[in-house]
Short mmCIF file of C-alpha atoms and ligand atoms in Angstrom, two decimals:
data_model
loop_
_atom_site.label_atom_id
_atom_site.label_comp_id
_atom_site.label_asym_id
_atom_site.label_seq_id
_atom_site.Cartn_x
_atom_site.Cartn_y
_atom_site.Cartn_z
CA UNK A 1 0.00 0.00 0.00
CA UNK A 2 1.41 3.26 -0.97
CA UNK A 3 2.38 5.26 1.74
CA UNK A 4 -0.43 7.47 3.40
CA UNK A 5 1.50 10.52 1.72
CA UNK A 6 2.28 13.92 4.19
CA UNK A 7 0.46 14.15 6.93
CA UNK A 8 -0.59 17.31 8.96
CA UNK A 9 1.17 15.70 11.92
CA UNK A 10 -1.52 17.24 14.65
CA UNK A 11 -0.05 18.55 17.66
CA UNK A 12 -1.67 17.38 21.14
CA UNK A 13 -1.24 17.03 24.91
CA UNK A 14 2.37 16.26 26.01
CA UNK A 15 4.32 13.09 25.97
CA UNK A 16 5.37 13.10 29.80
CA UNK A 17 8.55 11.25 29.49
CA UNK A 18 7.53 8.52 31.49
CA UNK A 19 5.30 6.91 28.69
CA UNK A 20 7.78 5.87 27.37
CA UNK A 21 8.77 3.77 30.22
CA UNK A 22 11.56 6.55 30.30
CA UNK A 23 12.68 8.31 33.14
CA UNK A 24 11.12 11.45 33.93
CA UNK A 25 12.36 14.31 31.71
CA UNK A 26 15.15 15.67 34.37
CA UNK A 27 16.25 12.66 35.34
CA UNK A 28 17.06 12.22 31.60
CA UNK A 29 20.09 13.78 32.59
CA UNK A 30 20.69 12.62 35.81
CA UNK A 31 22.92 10.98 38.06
CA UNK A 32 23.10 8.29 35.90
CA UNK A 33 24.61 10.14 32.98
CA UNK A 34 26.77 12.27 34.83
CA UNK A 35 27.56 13.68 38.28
CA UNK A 36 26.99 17.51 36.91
CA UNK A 37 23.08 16.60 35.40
CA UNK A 38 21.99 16.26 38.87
CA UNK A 39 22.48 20.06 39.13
CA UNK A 40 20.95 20.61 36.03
CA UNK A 41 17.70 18.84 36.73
CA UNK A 42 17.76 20.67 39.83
CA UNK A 43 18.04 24.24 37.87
CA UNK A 44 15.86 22.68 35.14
CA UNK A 45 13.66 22.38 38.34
CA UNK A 46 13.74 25.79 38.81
CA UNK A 47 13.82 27.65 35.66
CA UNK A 48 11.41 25.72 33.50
CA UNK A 49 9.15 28.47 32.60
CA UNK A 50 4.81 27.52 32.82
CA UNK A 51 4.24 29.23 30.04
CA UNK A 52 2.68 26.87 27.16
CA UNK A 53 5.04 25.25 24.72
CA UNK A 54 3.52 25.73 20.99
CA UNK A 55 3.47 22.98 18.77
CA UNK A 56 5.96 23.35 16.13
CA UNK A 57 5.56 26.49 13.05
CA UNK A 58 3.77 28.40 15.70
CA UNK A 59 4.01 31.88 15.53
CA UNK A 60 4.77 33.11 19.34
CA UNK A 61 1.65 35.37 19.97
CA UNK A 62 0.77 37.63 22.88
CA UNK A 63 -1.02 34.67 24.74
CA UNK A 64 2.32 32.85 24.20
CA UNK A 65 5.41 35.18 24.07
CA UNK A 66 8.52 33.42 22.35
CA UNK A 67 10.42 35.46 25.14
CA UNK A 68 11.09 33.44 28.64
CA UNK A 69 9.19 35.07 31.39
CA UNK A 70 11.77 35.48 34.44
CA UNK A 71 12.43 32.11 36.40
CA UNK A 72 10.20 32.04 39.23
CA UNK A 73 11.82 31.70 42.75
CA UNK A 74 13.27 28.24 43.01
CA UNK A 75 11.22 27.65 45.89
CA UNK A 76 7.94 27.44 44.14
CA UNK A 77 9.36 24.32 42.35
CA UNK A 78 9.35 21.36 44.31
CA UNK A 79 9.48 17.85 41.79
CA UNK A 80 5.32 18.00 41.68
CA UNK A 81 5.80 20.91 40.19
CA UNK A 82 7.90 20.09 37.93
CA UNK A 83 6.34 17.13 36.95
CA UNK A 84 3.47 19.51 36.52
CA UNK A 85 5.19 22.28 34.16
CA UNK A 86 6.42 19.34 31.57
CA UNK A 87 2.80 17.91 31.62
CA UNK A 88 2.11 21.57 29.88
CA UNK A 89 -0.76 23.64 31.10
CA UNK A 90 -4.23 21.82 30.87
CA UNK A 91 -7.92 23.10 31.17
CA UNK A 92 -10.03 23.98 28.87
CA UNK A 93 -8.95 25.84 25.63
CA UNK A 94 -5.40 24.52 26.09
CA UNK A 95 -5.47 21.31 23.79
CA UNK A 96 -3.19 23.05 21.03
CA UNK A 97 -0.71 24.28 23.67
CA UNK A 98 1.29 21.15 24.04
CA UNK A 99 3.55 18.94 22.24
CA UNK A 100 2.57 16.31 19.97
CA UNK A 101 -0.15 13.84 21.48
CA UNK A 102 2.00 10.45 21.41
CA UNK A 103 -0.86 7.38 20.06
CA UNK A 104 -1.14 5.14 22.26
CA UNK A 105 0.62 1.95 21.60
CA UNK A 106 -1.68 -0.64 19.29
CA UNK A 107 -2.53 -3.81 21.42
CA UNK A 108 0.11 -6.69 20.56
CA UNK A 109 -1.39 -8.93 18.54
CA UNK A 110 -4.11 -11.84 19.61
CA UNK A 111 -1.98 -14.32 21.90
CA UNK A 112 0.95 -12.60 21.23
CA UNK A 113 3.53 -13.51 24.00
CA UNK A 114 6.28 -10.74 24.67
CA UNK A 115 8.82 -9.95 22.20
CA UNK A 116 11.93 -12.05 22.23
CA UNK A 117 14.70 -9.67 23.56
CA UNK A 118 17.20 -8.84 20.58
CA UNK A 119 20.13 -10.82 20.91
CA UNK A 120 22.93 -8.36 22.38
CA UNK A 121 26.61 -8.28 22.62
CA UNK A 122 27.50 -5.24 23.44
CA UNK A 123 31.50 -4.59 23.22
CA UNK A 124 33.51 -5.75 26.16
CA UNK A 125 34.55 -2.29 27.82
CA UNK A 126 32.38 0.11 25.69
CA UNK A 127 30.81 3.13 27.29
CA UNK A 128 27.04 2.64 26.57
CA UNK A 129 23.89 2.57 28.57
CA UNK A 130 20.83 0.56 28.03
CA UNK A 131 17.19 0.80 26.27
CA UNK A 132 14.20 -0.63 26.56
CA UNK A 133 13.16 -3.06 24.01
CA UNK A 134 11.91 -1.56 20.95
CA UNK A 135 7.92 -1.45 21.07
CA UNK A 136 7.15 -4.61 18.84
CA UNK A 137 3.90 -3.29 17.93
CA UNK A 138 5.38 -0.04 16.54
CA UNK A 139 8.21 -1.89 15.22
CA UNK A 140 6.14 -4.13 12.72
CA UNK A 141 4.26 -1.57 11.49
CA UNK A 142 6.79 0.55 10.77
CA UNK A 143 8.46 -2.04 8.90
CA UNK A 144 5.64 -2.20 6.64
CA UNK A 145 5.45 0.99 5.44
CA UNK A 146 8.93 1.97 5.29
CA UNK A 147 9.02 -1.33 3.13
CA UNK A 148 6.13 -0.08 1.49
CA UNK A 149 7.89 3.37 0.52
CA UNK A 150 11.14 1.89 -0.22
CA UNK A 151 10.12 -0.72 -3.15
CA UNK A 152 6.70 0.84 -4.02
CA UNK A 153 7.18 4.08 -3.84
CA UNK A 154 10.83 4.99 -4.56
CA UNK A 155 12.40 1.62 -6.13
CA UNK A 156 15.12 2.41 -3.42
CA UNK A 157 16.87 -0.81 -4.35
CA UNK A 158 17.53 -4.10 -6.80
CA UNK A 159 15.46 -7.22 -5.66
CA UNK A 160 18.73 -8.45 -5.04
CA UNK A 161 19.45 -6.10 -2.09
CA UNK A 162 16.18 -7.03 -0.36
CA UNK A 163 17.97 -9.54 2.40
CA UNK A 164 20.34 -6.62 3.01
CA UNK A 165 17.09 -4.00 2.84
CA UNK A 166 15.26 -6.69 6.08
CA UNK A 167 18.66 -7.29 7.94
CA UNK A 168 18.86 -3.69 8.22
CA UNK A 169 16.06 -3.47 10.20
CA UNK A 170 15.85 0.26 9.94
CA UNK A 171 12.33 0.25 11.43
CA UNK A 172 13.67 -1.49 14.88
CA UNK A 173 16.30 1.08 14.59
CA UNK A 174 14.05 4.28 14.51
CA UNK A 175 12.10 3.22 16.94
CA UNK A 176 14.77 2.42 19.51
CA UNK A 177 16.29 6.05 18.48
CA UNK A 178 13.26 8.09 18.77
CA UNK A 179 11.47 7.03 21.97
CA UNK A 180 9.39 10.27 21.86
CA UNK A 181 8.15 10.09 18.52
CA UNK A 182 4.07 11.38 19.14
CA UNK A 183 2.86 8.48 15.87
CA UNK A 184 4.27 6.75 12.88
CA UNK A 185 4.17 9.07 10.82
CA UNK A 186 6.77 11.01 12.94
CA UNK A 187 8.94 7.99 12.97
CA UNK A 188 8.61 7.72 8.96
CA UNK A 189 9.99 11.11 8.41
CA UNK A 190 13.18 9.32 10.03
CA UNK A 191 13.12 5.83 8.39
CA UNK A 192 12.78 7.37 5.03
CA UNK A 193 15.61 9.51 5.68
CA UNK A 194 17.80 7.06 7.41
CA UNK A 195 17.19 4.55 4.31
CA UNK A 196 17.92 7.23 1.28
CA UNK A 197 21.07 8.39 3.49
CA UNK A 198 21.84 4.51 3.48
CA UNK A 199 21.64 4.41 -0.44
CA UNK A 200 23.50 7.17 -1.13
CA UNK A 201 26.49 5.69 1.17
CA UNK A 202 26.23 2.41 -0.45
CA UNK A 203 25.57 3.26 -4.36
CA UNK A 204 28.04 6.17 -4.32
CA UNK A 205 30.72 5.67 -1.56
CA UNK A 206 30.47 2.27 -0.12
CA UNK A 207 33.10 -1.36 -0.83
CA UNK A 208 34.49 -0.13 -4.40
CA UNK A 209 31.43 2.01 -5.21
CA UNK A 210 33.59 4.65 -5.36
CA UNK A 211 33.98 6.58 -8.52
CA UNK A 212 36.22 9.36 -10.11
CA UNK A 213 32.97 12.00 -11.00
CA UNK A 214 31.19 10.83 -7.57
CA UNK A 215 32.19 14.11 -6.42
CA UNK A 216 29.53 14.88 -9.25
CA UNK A 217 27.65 12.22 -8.37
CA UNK A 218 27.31 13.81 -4.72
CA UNK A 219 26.55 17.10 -5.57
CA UNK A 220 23.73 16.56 -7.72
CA UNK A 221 21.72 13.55 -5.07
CA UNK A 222 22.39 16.87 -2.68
CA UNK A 223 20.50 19.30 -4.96
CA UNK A 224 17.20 16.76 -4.25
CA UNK A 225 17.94 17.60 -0.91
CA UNK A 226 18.61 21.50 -1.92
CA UNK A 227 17.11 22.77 -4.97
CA UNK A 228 18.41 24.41 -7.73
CA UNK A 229 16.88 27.40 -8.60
CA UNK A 230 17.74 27.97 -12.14
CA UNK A 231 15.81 29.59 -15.52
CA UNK A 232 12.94 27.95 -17.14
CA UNK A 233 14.95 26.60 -19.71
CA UNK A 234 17.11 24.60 -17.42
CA UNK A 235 14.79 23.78 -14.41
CA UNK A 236 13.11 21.19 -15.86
CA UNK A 237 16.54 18.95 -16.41
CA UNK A 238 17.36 19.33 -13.35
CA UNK A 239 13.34 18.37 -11.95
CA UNK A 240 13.61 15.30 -14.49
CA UNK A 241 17.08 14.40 -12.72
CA UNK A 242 15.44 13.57 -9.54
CA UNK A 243 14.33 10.40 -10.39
CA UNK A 244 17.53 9.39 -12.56
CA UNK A 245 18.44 6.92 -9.99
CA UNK A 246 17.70 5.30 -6.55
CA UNK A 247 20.05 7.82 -4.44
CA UNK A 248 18.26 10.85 -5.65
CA UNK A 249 14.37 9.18 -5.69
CA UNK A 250 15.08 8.33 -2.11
CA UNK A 251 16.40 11.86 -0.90
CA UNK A 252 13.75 13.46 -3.06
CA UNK A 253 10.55 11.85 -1.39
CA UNK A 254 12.16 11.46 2.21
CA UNK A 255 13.08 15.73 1.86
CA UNK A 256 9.54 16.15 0.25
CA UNK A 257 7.99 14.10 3.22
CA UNK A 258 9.79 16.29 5.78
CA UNK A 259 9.75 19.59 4.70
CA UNK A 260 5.85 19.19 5.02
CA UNK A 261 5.74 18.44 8.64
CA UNK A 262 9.40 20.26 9.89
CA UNK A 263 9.74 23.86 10.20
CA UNK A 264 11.55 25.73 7.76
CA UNK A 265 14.50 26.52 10.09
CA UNK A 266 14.48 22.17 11.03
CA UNK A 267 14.94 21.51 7.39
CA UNK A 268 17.47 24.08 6.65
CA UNK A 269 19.28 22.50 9.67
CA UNK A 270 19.16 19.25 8.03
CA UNK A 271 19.87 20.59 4.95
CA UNK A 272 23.35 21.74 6.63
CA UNK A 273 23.95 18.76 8.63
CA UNK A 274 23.19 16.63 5.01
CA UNK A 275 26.12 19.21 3.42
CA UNK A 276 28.77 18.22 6.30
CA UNK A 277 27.97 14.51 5.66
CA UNK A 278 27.99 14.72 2.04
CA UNK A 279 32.05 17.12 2.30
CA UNK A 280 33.01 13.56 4.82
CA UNK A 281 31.79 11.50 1.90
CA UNK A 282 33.83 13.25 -0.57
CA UNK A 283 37.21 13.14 1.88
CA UNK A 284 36.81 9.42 2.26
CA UNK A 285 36.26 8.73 -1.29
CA UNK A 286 39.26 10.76 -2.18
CA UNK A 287 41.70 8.88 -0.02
CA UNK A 288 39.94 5.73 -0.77
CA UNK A 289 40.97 7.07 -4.75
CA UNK A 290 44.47 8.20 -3.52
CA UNK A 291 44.95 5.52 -1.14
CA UNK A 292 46.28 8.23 1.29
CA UNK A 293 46.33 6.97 5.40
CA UNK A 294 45.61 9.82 7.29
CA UNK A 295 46.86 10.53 10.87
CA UNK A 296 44.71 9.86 13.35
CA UNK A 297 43.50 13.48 14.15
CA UNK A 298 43.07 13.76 10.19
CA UNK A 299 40.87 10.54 10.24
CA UNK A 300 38.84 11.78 13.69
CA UNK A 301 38.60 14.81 11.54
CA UNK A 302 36.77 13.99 8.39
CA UNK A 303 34.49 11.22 10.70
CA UNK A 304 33.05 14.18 12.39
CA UNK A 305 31.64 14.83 8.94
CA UNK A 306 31.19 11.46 7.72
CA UNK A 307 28.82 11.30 10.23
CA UNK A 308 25.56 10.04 12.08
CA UNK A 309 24.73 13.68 13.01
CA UNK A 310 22.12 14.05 10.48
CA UNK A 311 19.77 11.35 12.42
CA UNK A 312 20.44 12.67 16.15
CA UNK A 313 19.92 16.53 15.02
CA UNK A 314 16.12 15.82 13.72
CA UNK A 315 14.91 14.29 16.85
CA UNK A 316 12.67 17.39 17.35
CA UNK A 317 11.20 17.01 14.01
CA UNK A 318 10.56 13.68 14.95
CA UNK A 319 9.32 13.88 18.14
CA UNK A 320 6.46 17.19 17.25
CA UNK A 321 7.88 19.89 18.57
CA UNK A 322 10.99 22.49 17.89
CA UNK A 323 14.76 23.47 19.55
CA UNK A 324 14.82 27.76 17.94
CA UNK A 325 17.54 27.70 15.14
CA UNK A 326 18.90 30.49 17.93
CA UNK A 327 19.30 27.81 20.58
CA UNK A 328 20.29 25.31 18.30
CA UNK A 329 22.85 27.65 16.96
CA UNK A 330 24.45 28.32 20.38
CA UNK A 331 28.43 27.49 20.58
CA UNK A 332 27.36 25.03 23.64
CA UNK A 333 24.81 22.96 21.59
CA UNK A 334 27.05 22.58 18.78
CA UNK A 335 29.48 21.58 20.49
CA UNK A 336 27.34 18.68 22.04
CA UNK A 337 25.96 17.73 19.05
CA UNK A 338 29.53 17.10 17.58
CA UNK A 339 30.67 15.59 20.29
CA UNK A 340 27.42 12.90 20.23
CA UNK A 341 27.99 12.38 16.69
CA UNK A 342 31.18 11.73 17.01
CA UNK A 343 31.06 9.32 19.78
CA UNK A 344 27.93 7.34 17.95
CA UNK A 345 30.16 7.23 14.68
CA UNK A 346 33.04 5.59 16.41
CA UNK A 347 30.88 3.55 17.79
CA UNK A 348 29.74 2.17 14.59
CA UNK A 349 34.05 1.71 13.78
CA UNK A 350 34.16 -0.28 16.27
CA UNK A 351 30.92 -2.54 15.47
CA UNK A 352 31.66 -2.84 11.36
CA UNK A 353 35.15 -3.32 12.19
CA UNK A 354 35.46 -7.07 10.88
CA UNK A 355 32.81 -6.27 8.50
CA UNK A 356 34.82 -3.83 6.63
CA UNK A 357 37.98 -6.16 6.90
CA UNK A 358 36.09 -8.31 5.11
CA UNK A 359 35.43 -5.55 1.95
CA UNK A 360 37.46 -4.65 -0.55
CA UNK A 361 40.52 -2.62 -0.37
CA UNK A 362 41.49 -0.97 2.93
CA UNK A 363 38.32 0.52 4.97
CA UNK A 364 39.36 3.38 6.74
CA UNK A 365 38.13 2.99 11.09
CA UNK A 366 39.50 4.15 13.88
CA UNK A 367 41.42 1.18 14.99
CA UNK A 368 42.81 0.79 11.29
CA UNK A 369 44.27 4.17 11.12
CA UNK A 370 45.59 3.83 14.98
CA UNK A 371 47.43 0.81 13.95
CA UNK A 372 48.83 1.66 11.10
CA UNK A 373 49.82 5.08 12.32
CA UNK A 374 50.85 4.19 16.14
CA UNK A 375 51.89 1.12 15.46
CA UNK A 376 49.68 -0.90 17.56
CA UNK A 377 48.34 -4.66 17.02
CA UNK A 378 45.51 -4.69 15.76
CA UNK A 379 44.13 -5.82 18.93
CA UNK A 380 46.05 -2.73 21.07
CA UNK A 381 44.41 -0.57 18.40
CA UNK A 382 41.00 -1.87 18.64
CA UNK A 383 41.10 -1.05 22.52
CA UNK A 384 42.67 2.37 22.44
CA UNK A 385 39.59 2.98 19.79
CA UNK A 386 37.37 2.02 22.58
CA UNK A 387 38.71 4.41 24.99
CA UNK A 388 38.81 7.19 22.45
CA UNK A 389 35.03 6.18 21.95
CA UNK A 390 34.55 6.93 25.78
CA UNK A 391 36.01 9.93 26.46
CA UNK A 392 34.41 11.51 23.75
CA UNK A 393 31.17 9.99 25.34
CA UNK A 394 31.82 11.46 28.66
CA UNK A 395 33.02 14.13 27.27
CA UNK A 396 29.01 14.59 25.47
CA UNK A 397 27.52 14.09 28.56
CA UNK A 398 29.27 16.28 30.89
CA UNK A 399 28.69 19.05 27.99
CA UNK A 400 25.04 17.86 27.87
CA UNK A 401 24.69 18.25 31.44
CA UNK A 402 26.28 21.91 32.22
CA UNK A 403 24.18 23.00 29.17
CA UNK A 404 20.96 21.97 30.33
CA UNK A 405 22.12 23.64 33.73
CA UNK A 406 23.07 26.95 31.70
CA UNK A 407 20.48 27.40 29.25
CA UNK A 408 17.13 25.89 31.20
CA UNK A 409 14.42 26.34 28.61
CA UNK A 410 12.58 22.53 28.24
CA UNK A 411 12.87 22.39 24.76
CA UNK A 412 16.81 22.68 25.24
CA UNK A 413 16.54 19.90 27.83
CA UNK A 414 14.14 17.88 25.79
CA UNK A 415 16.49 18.12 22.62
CA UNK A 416 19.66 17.01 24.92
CA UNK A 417 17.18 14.26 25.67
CA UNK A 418 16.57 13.29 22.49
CA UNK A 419 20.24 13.41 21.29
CA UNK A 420 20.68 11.64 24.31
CA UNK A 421 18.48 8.73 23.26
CA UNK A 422 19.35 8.54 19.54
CA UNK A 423 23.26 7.74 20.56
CA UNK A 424 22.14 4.88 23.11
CA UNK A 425 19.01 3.48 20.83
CA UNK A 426 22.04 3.85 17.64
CA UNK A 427 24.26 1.64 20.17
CA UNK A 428 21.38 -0.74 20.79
CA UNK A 429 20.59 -1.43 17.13
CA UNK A 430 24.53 -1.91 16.21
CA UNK A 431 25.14 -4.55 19.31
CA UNK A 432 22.09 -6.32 18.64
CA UNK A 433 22.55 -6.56 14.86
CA UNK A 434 24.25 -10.01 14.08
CA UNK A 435 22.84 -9.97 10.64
CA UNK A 436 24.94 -6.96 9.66
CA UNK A 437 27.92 -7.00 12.05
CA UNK A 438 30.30 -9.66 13.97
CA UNK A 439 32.53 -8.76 17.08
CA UNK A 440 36.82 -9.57 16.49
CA UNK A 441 37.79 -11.84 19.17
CA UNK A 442 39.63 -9.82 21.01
CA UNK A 443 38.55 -10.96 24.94
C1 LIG B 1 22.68 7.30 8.40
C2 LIG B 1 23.79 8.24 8.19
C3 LIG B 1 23.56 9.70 8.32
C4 LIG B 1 25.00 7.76 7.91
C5 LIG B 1 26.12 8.67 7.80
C6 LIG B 1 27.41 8.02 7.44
C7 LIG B 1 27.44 6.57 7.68
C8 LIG B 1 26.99 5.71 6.57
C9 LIG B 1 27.83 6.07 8.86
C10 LIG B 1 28.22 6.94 9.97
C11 LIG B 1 27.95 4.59 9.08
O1 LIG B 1 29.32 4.32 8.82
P1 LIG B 1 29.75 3.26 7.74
O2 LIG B 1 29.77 3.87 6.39
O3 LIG B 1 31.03 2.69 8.24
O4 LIG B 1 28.57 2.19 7.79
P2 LIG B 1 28.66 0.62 8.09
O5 LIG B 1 29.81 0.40 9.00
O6 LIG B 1 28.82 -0.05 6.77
O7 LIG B 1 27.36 0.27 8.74
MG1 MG B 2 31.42 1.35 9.57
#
């Protein structure tokens, strides 16, 4: 069945954080991250604001200013409180003031026992903290119509890739990542774009894919991401070009899908994020070409951009509601946002590392370069990756924490949340994926 097409994703009363069998929205980034969040849920305590939160493309009105009112005394929030100000304001008339109305989750089906827990084996020694199972119900749907979309709608692949397409399990993936997502139709603005970023990597960059021109090649899947404005003459080529091949009917549909239910300021922030990933692309593919090593710092370098950051930086898209290009654009929340993408990418080094011994030519990871450059074993290499991988993690969530402390507006700490989430439910997916990845034996 063709997928539903865009949908006005309705806005609706708040997802309390503990629907989600998630702890409660400051203990997000508590204790149990690091030692700093408990002082930020405690001035996340005090600061959050009661004034309504407007669903996302909202114009701030009078009723609503986009302004923060000053933080109220600290006394005046005890934890009811607070557990009161991130329900949102209710009563009559306030129905639109919230975020996104999560649906309830479908009833498993007829004697249905409970999902067998994904087989995990989670690297010995790696910095990583738990999720709940995926919801099964959500998860099976969600595979249908991202399956749907991919062969019905966009011919994203060959028959031949279809094993490859179902051991991805993108839709077990996107639903571990986005725990917040209000309905489906949230979580397919992420699927789609997590699949066409998959096809891109794999038809233009991936095990020997690499061509000469896919600099070329790159530039013009972007332009489905970022069109070209150009004369009548010329537009239509380029309009016709869109559906040349898989890479570009993928980005084309998955951007079309999400520009109708993001903000303009989300999908120019993806469009930026999608720019950095495409320049890490291009880096690897030219020292793929050139066969060029790079030092380490070179290699941690061009991984920042050939990167998972796209995925984390869309959670708010994802989950109904919207982090102000101004606070998004703060120093501070860059700077956690590159640190979580970085950590989540090295993670995914350190889980595809026998799989990419296995392709062609040398695959550039982390614990390739640092053996080859320090040399390490390959075995002293893999471990020193590991560490890298957690500093850089604790290094995220100490950042995480003393922002949430210094800037306490919810959305902020919701976003942190939701980065939060995507790097552990990203972790979750890549330990429990045997189909895709094997662990060296190292231990
Ligand atoms: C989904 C997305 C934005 C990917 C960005 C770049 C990318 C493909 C990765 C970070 C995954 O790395 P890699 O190319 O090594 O993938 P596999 O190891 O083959 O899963
Ligand atoms: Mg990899």
């Amino acid at each position: 069945m063709p997928d539903p097409g865009p949908s006005p994703l309705q806005p609706g009363p708040p997802a309390p954080a503990a629907r989600f069998g998630a702890p409660a929205l400051a203990d997000a980034l508590a204790p149990a991250r690091t030692d700093g969040a408990a002082a930020a849920a405690a001035v996340l305590a005090r600061a959050l604001p009661s004034r309504p939160v407007l669903p996302f493309g909202t114009a701030p009105t009078a009723a609503a200013p986009a302004a923060h009112p000053p933080a109220p005394a600290a006394a005046e929030h005890s934890p009811a409180a607070l557990e009161r100000i991130l329900r949102g304001p209710a009563g009559l008339g306030t129905a639109d003031l919230h975020w996104a109305r999560p649906q309830p989750p479908a009833a498993p089906p007829e004697g249905a026992g409970p999902p067998a827990p994904a087989a995990m084996r989670p690297i010995p020694g790696l910095y990583h903290h738990p999720v709940p199972e995926p919801d099964p119900v959500r998860v099976e749907e969600l595979s249908r119509r991202i399956k749907s979309w991919a062969v019905d709608e966009v011919q994203a692949f060959p028959p031949e890739w279809e094993d490859q397409f179902d051991g991805f399990s993108v839709s077990r993936y996107m639903v571990a990542c986005h725990p917040d997502a209000p309905t489906l139709d949230h979580l397919m603005l992420a699927a789609r774009l997590m699949v066409a970023e998959n096809v891109v990597d794999d038809a233009y960059c991936e095990d020997g894919a690499t061509t000469p021109d896919v600099g070329g090649r790159l530039l013009l899947a972007h332009t489905a991401l970022d069109p070209v404005h150009t004369t009548k003459e010329y537009q239509p080529a380029w309009a016709e070009s869109l559906s040349a091949d898989a890479a570009r009917r993928c980005y084309a549909s998955a951007m079309d899908h999400f520009t109708r239910s993001a903000t303009p300021s989300q999908a120019d922030r993806f469009r930026h994020d999608m720019a950095r990933l495409h320049l890490g692309y291009l880096a690897e593919a030219s020292w793929d070409v050139t066969e060029y090593v790079p030092e380490v710092w070179e290699y941690l370098a061009m991984r920042q951009f050939n990167n998972f950051r796209p995925c984390p930086t869309i959670t708010d898209s994802v989950g109904g509601y919207e982090l102000p290009a101004e606070l998004h654009a703060l120093p501070a929340m860059q700077r956690v946002i590159a640190l979580a993408g970085n950590a989540t990418t090295l993670s995914n080094d350190l889980y595809s590392y026998m799989k990419e011994l296995r392709s062609p030519g040398k695959h550039l990871n982390l614990p390739v370069v640092i053996a080859e450059k320090e040399g390490l074993s390959d075995k002293e290499a893999y471990l020193k990756a590991i560490e890298v991988h957690n500093d850089l993690m604790h290094e995220f969530e100490a950042e995480s924490a003393a922002l949430a402390a210094a800037c306490p507006d919810p959305r902020v700490a919701r976003f942190l949340k939701g980065v939060a989430a995507w790097v552990d439910g990203n972790h979750y997916w890549h330990a429990s994926n045997t189909y895709r990845y094997t662990l060296p034996d190292f231990w």
